[in-house]
Amino acid sequence: MVDHALLNRLETYYDAVPRGRADPEDIGPFTLFVARTGWPYYARPRLDGVASASAADVRLVLERQRELKVPQSFEWVVETTPGLEAVAVEAGLTVERCPLLVLDGDPRGDAGTARMLGPGEVRDLALSRAAISVGFGASGTAGGAEGVAERDAALGEGFAVVDETAVKRLAERAIRAAACYAVEQPDLGPVGGGSHSPVGEVTEIAGVGVLPAFRRRGLAAAVTYVLARDALDGGVTTVFCSAQSRDVSRIYERVGFRVVATACIASLPGAGGDSAG
């Protein structure tokens, strides 16, 4: 059974969280969030739900994204905007379905080697972001060869850039970041991490990733546990996340999340569409 009150809270959050560092542009039934700094955002159905979307509406947004030279991507929740998937496909987008989960009670598990990072830990923040970037480049839960060498090579690029705005947002608690470390070699620095961005009593855990060479050790679950615990201790009452796949979803479910809906990420084939808050 769909919890519409819960999904409405999530929609309000989805609309609010990008506005801290992005300018919203309403284009027909969509809002395109144009980032002023950092990683780019996406377009979403307008919060006021002014009209149903058509393929022509989608193409107008794609044209504006192309003009801005930002990823041509959309995000939405199937149960909230049920007709959009067919429209997106008609407009030429590839749609990826992701389980949408909400924390049910207190998180289960333990912190392990994961911990929250403070605004003064710029080096560890940068390393954890670089590790996350490498992890998302080799998506899934299987182990792999990519390790600290690949992490270090990713420093200073894309999501791994830690600028003054990122440090300021961390200091203001607009974003909360965690990192995890190898048990046997903690001096290697972060081998993964994640974050959450609280807005009022709602937050989304996002960007949880671990270097493939350090997977299958419970690190992603530990990061998720630490972030969820931090959110609850900070007064958040609704903690949610999206999973790339059912395999990733099972990690969150072990920590105490349950699937409540389906999130969609759509992009033009070959145009790129990854985003992170």
mmCIF file of C-alpha atoms in Angstrom, residues 50-208:
data_model
loop_
_atom_site.group_PDB
_atom_site.id
_atom_site.type_symbol
_atom_site.label_atom_id
_atom_site.label_comp_id
_atom_site.label_asym_id
_atom_site.label_seq_id
_atom_site.Cartn_x
_atom_site.Cartn_y
_atom_site.Cartn_z
ATOM 1 C CA VAL A 50 0.795 22.143 -12.608
ATOM 2 C CA ALA A 51 0.256 19.797 -15.541
ATOM 3 C CA SER A 52 0.892 16.383 -17.005
ATOM 4 C CA ALA A 53 4.137 16.128 -18.930
ATOM 5 C CA SER A 54 4.456 15.369 -22.624
ATOM 6 C CA ALA A 55 7.443 14.234 -24.668
ATOM 7 C CA ALA A 56 7.631 17.791 -26.024
ATOM 8 C CA ASP A 57 7.955 19.117 -22.449
ATOM 9 C CA VAL A 58 10.794 16.680 -21.800
ATOM 10 C CA ARG A 59 12.566 17.776 -24.979
ATOM 11 C CA LEU A 60 12.358 21.440 -23.922
ATOM 12 C CA VAL A 61 14.196 20.583 -20.702
ATOM 13 C CA LEU A 62 16.774 18.530 -22.594
ATOM 14 C CA GLU A 63 17.381 21.496 -24.896
ATOM 15 C CA ARG A 64 17.939 23.808 -21.910
ATOM 16 C CA GLN A 65 20.279 21.280 -20.265
ATOM 17 C CA ARG A 66 22.238 20.989 -23.510
ATOM 18 C CA GLU A 67 22.461 24.781 -23.688
ATOM 19 C CA LEU A 68 23.790 24.909 -20.111
ATOM 20 C CA LYS A 69 26.184 22.001 -20.808
ATOM 21 C CA VAL A 70 24.928 20.042 -17.798
ATOM 22 C CA PRO A 71 23.909 16.354 -17.628
ATOM 23 C CA GLN A 72 20.649 15.728 -19.475
ATOM 24 C CA SER A 73 18.914 13.889 -16.679
ATOM 25 C CA PHE A 74 15.592 13.652 -14.858
ATOM 26 C CA GLU A 75 14.562 12.113 -11.542
ATOM 27 C CA TRP A 76 11.136 11.268 -10.158
ATOM 28 C CA VAL A 77 9.163 8.738 -8.088
ATOM 29 C CA VAL A 78 6.952 6.320 -10.008
ATOM 30 C CA GLU A 79 4.160 6.239 -7.432
ATOM 31 C CA THR A 80 4.003 10.061 -7.331
ATOM 32 C CA THR A 81 4.268 10.691 -11.087
ATOM 33 C CA PRO A 82 3.097 7.396 -12.614
ATOM 34 C CA GLY A 83 2.801 8.505 -16.245
ATOM 35 C CA LEU A 84 6.223 10.069 -16.635
ATOM 36 C CA GLU A 85 8.193 6.914 -17.449
ATOM 37 C CA ALA A 86 6.366 6.287 -20.729
ATOM 38 C CA VAL A 87 6.737 9.954 -21.690
ATOM 39 C CA ALA A 88 10.465 9.902 -20.919
ATOM 40 C CA VAL A 89 10.979 6.804 -23.068
ATOM 41 C CA GLU A 90 9.011 8.440 -25.898
ATOM 42 C CA ALA A 91 11.389 11.420 -25.690
ATOM 43 C CA GLY A 92 14.371 9.100 -26.140
ATOM 44 C CA LEU A 93 15.537 8.769 -22.533
ATOM 45 C CA THR A 94 16.818 5.609 -20.914
ATOM 46 C CA VAL A 95 15.085 5.029 -17.575
ATOM 47 C CA GLU A 96 16.691 3.270 -14.616
ATOM 48 C CA ARG A 97 14.390 2.061 -11.822
ATOM 49 C CA CYS A 98 15.799 2.133 -8.278
ATOM 50 C CA PRO A 99 14.261 0.884 -5.028
ATOM 51 C CA LEU A 100 13.310 3.798 -2.743
ATOM 52 C CA LEU A 101 13.706 2.933 0.945
ATOM 53 C CA VAL A 102 12.864 4.542 4.281
ATOM 54 C CA LEU A 103 14.435 3.750 7.650
ATOM 55 C CA ASP A 104 12.024 1.804 9.859
ATOM 56 C CA GLY A 105 12.922 2.509 13.511
ATOM 57 C CA ASP A 106 16.500 2.647 14.746
ATOM 58 C CA PRO A 107 19.334 1.535 12.435
ATOM 59 C CA ARG A 108 20.708 -1.957 12.938
ATOM 60 C CA GLY A 109 24.385 -2.886 12.958
ATOM 61 C CA ASP A 110 27.420 -0.976 14.172
ATOM 62 C CA ALA A 111 29.836 1.745 13.075
ATOM 63 C CA GLY A 112 32.836 -0.495 12.489
ATOM 64 C CA THR A 113 35.546 1.703 10.968
ATOM 65 C CA ALA A 114 33.065 4.315 9.712
ATOM 66 C CA ARG A 115 32.800 7.725 11.345
ATOM 67 C CA MET A 116 31.428 11.190 10.702
ATOM 68 C CA LEU A 117 33.786 13.832 9.307
ATOM 69 C CA GLY A 118 34.114 17.399 10.533
ATOM 70 C CA PRO A 119 34.638 20.533 8.379
ATOM 71 C CA GLY A 120 38.326 20.618 9.324
ATOM 72 C CA GLU A 121 39.004 17.162 7.837
ATOM 73 C CA VAL A 122 39.310 18.341 4.251
ATOM 74 C CA ARG A 123 41.859 15.706 3.240
ATOM 75 C CA ASP A 124 39.752 12.791 4.479
ATOM 76 C CA LEU A 125 36.648 14.338 2.909
ATOM 77 C CA ALA A 126 38.411 14.614 -0.450
ATOM 78 C CA LEU A 127 39.768 11.059 -0.239
ATOM 79 C CA SER A 128 36.382 9.633 0.722
ATOM 80 C CA ARG A 129 34.715 11.449 -2.181
ATOM 81 C CA ALA A 130 37.377 10.175 -4.572
ATOM 82 C CA ALA A 131 36.797 6.631 -3.286
ATOM 83 C CA ILE A 132 33.046 7.052 -3.762
ATOM 84 C CA SER A 133 33.595 8.251 -7.333
ATOM 85 C CA VAL A 134 35.720 5.208 -8.139
ATOM 86 C CA GLY A 135 33.133 2.956 -6.484
ATOM 87 C CA PHE A 136 30.291 4.376 -8.548
ATOM 88 C CA GLY A 137 32.411 4.004 -11.674
ATOM 89 C CA ALA A 138 32.460 0.264 -10.963
ATOM 90 C CA SER A 139 28.855 -0.020 -9.817
ATOM 91 C CA GLY A 140 27.403 -2.983 -7.990
ATOM 92 C CA THR A 141 28.463 -4.879 -4.906
ATOM 93 C CA ALA A 142 31.089 -7.216 -6.333
ATOM 94 C CA GLY A 143 34.753 -6.816 -5.442
ATOM 95 C CA GLY A 144 37.276 -5.593 -7.969
ATOM 96 C CA ALA A 145 40.830 -4.421 -8.519
ATOM 97 C CA GLU A 146 40.231 -0.676 -8.130
ATOM 98 C CA GLY A 147 41.836 0.523 -4.900
ATOM 99 C CA VAL A 148 43.757 3.395 -3.360
ATOM 100 C CA ALA A 149 45.798 4.096 -6.509
ATOM 101 C CA GLU A 150 42.603 4.719 -8.469
ATOM 102 C CA ARG A 151 41.208 6.739 -5.555
ATOM 103 C CA ASP A 152 44.270 8.989 -5.469
ATOM 104 C CA ALA A 153 44.136 9.455 -9.240
ATOM 105 C CA ALA A 154 40.534 10.681 -8.892
ATOM 106 C CA LEU A 155 41.422 13.437 -6.399
ATOM 107 C CA GLY A 156 40.584 16.912 -7.616
ATOM 108 C CA GLU A 157 38.119 15.735 -10.260
ATOM 109 C CA GLY A 158 34.322 15.902 -10.360
ATOM 110 C CA PHE A 159 32.658 14.877 -7.112
ATOM 111 C CA ALA A 160 36.066 14.564 -5.410
ATOM 112 C CA VAL A 161 36.608 18.340 -5.564
ATOM 113 C CA VAL A 162 36.257 19.866 -2.085
ATOM 114 C CA ASP A 163 35.961 23.633 -2.484
ATOM 115 C CA GLU A 164 35.158 26.406 -0.020
ATOM 116 C CA THR A 165 31.439 25.980 -0.599
ATOM 117 C CA ALA A 166 31.600 22.281 0.297
ATOM 118 C CA VAL A 167 33.515 23.022 3.509
ATOM 119 C CA LYS A 168 31.070 25.805 4.393
ATOM 120 C CA ARG A 169 28.062 23.539 3.834
ATOM 121 C CA LEU A 170 29.688 20.920 6.063
ATOM 122 C CA ALA A 171 30.348 23.507 8.789
ATOM 123 C CA GLU A 172 26.737 24.709 8.578
ATOM 124 C CA ARG A 173 25.502 21.089 8.769
ATOM 125 C CA ALA A 174 23.733 21.509 5.422
ATOM 126 C CA ILE A 175 25.512 18.314 4.503
ATOM 127 C CA ARG A 176 26.824 15.596 6.803
ATOM 128 C CA ALA A 177 29.622 13.334 5.579
ATOM 129 C CA ALA A 178 31.017 10.001 6.742
ATOM 130 C CA ALA A 179 34.083 7.988 5.767
ATOM 131 C CA CYS A 180 35.141 4.390 6.293
ATOM 132 C CA TYR A 181 38.624 2.901 6.624
ATOM 133 C CA ALA A 182 40.265 -0.460 6.015
ATOM 134 C CA VAL A 183 40.404 -2.428 9.278
ATOM 135 C CA GLU A 184 43.848 -3.845 8.587
ATOM 136 C CA GLN A 185 45.317 -0.615 7.132
ATOM 137 C CA PRO A 186 43.597 2.471 8.560
ATOM 138 C CA ASP A 187 46.594 4.602 7.561
ATOM 139 C CA LEU A 188 45.548 4.215 3.918
ATOM 140 C CA GLY A 189 42.907 6.841 4.566
ATOM 141 C CA PRO A 190 39.244 6.608 3.590
ATOM 142 C CA VAL A 191 38.315 3.782 1.242
ATOM 143 C CA GLY A 192 34.668 4.805 1.013
ATOM 144 C CA GLY A 193 32.020 7.040 2.475
ATOM 145 C CA GLY A 194 28.660 8.697 2.029
ATOM 146 C CA SER A 195 26.579 11.662 3.130
ATOM 147 C CA HIS A 196 23.165 12.942 4.066
ATOM 148 C CA SER A 197 21.648 16.402 3.652
ATOM 149 C CA PRO A 198 19.038 17.247 6.309
ATOM 150 C CA VAL A 199 16.204 19.645 5.543
ATOM 151 C CA GLY A 200 13.981 20.038 8.583
ATOM 152 C CA GLU A 201 13.043 16.560 9.788
ATOM 153 C CA VAL A 202 13.823 14.757 6.518
ATOM 154 C CA THR A 203 17.132 13.641 5.043
ATOM 155 C CA GLU A 204 18.402 11.448 2.234
ATOM 156 C CA ILE A 205 21.425 9.191 2.590
ATOM 157 C CA ALA A 206 23.237 9.448 -0.728
ATOM 158 C CA GLY A 207 26.478 8.606 -2.459
ATOM 159 C CA VAL A 208 27.373 5.606 -0.302
#
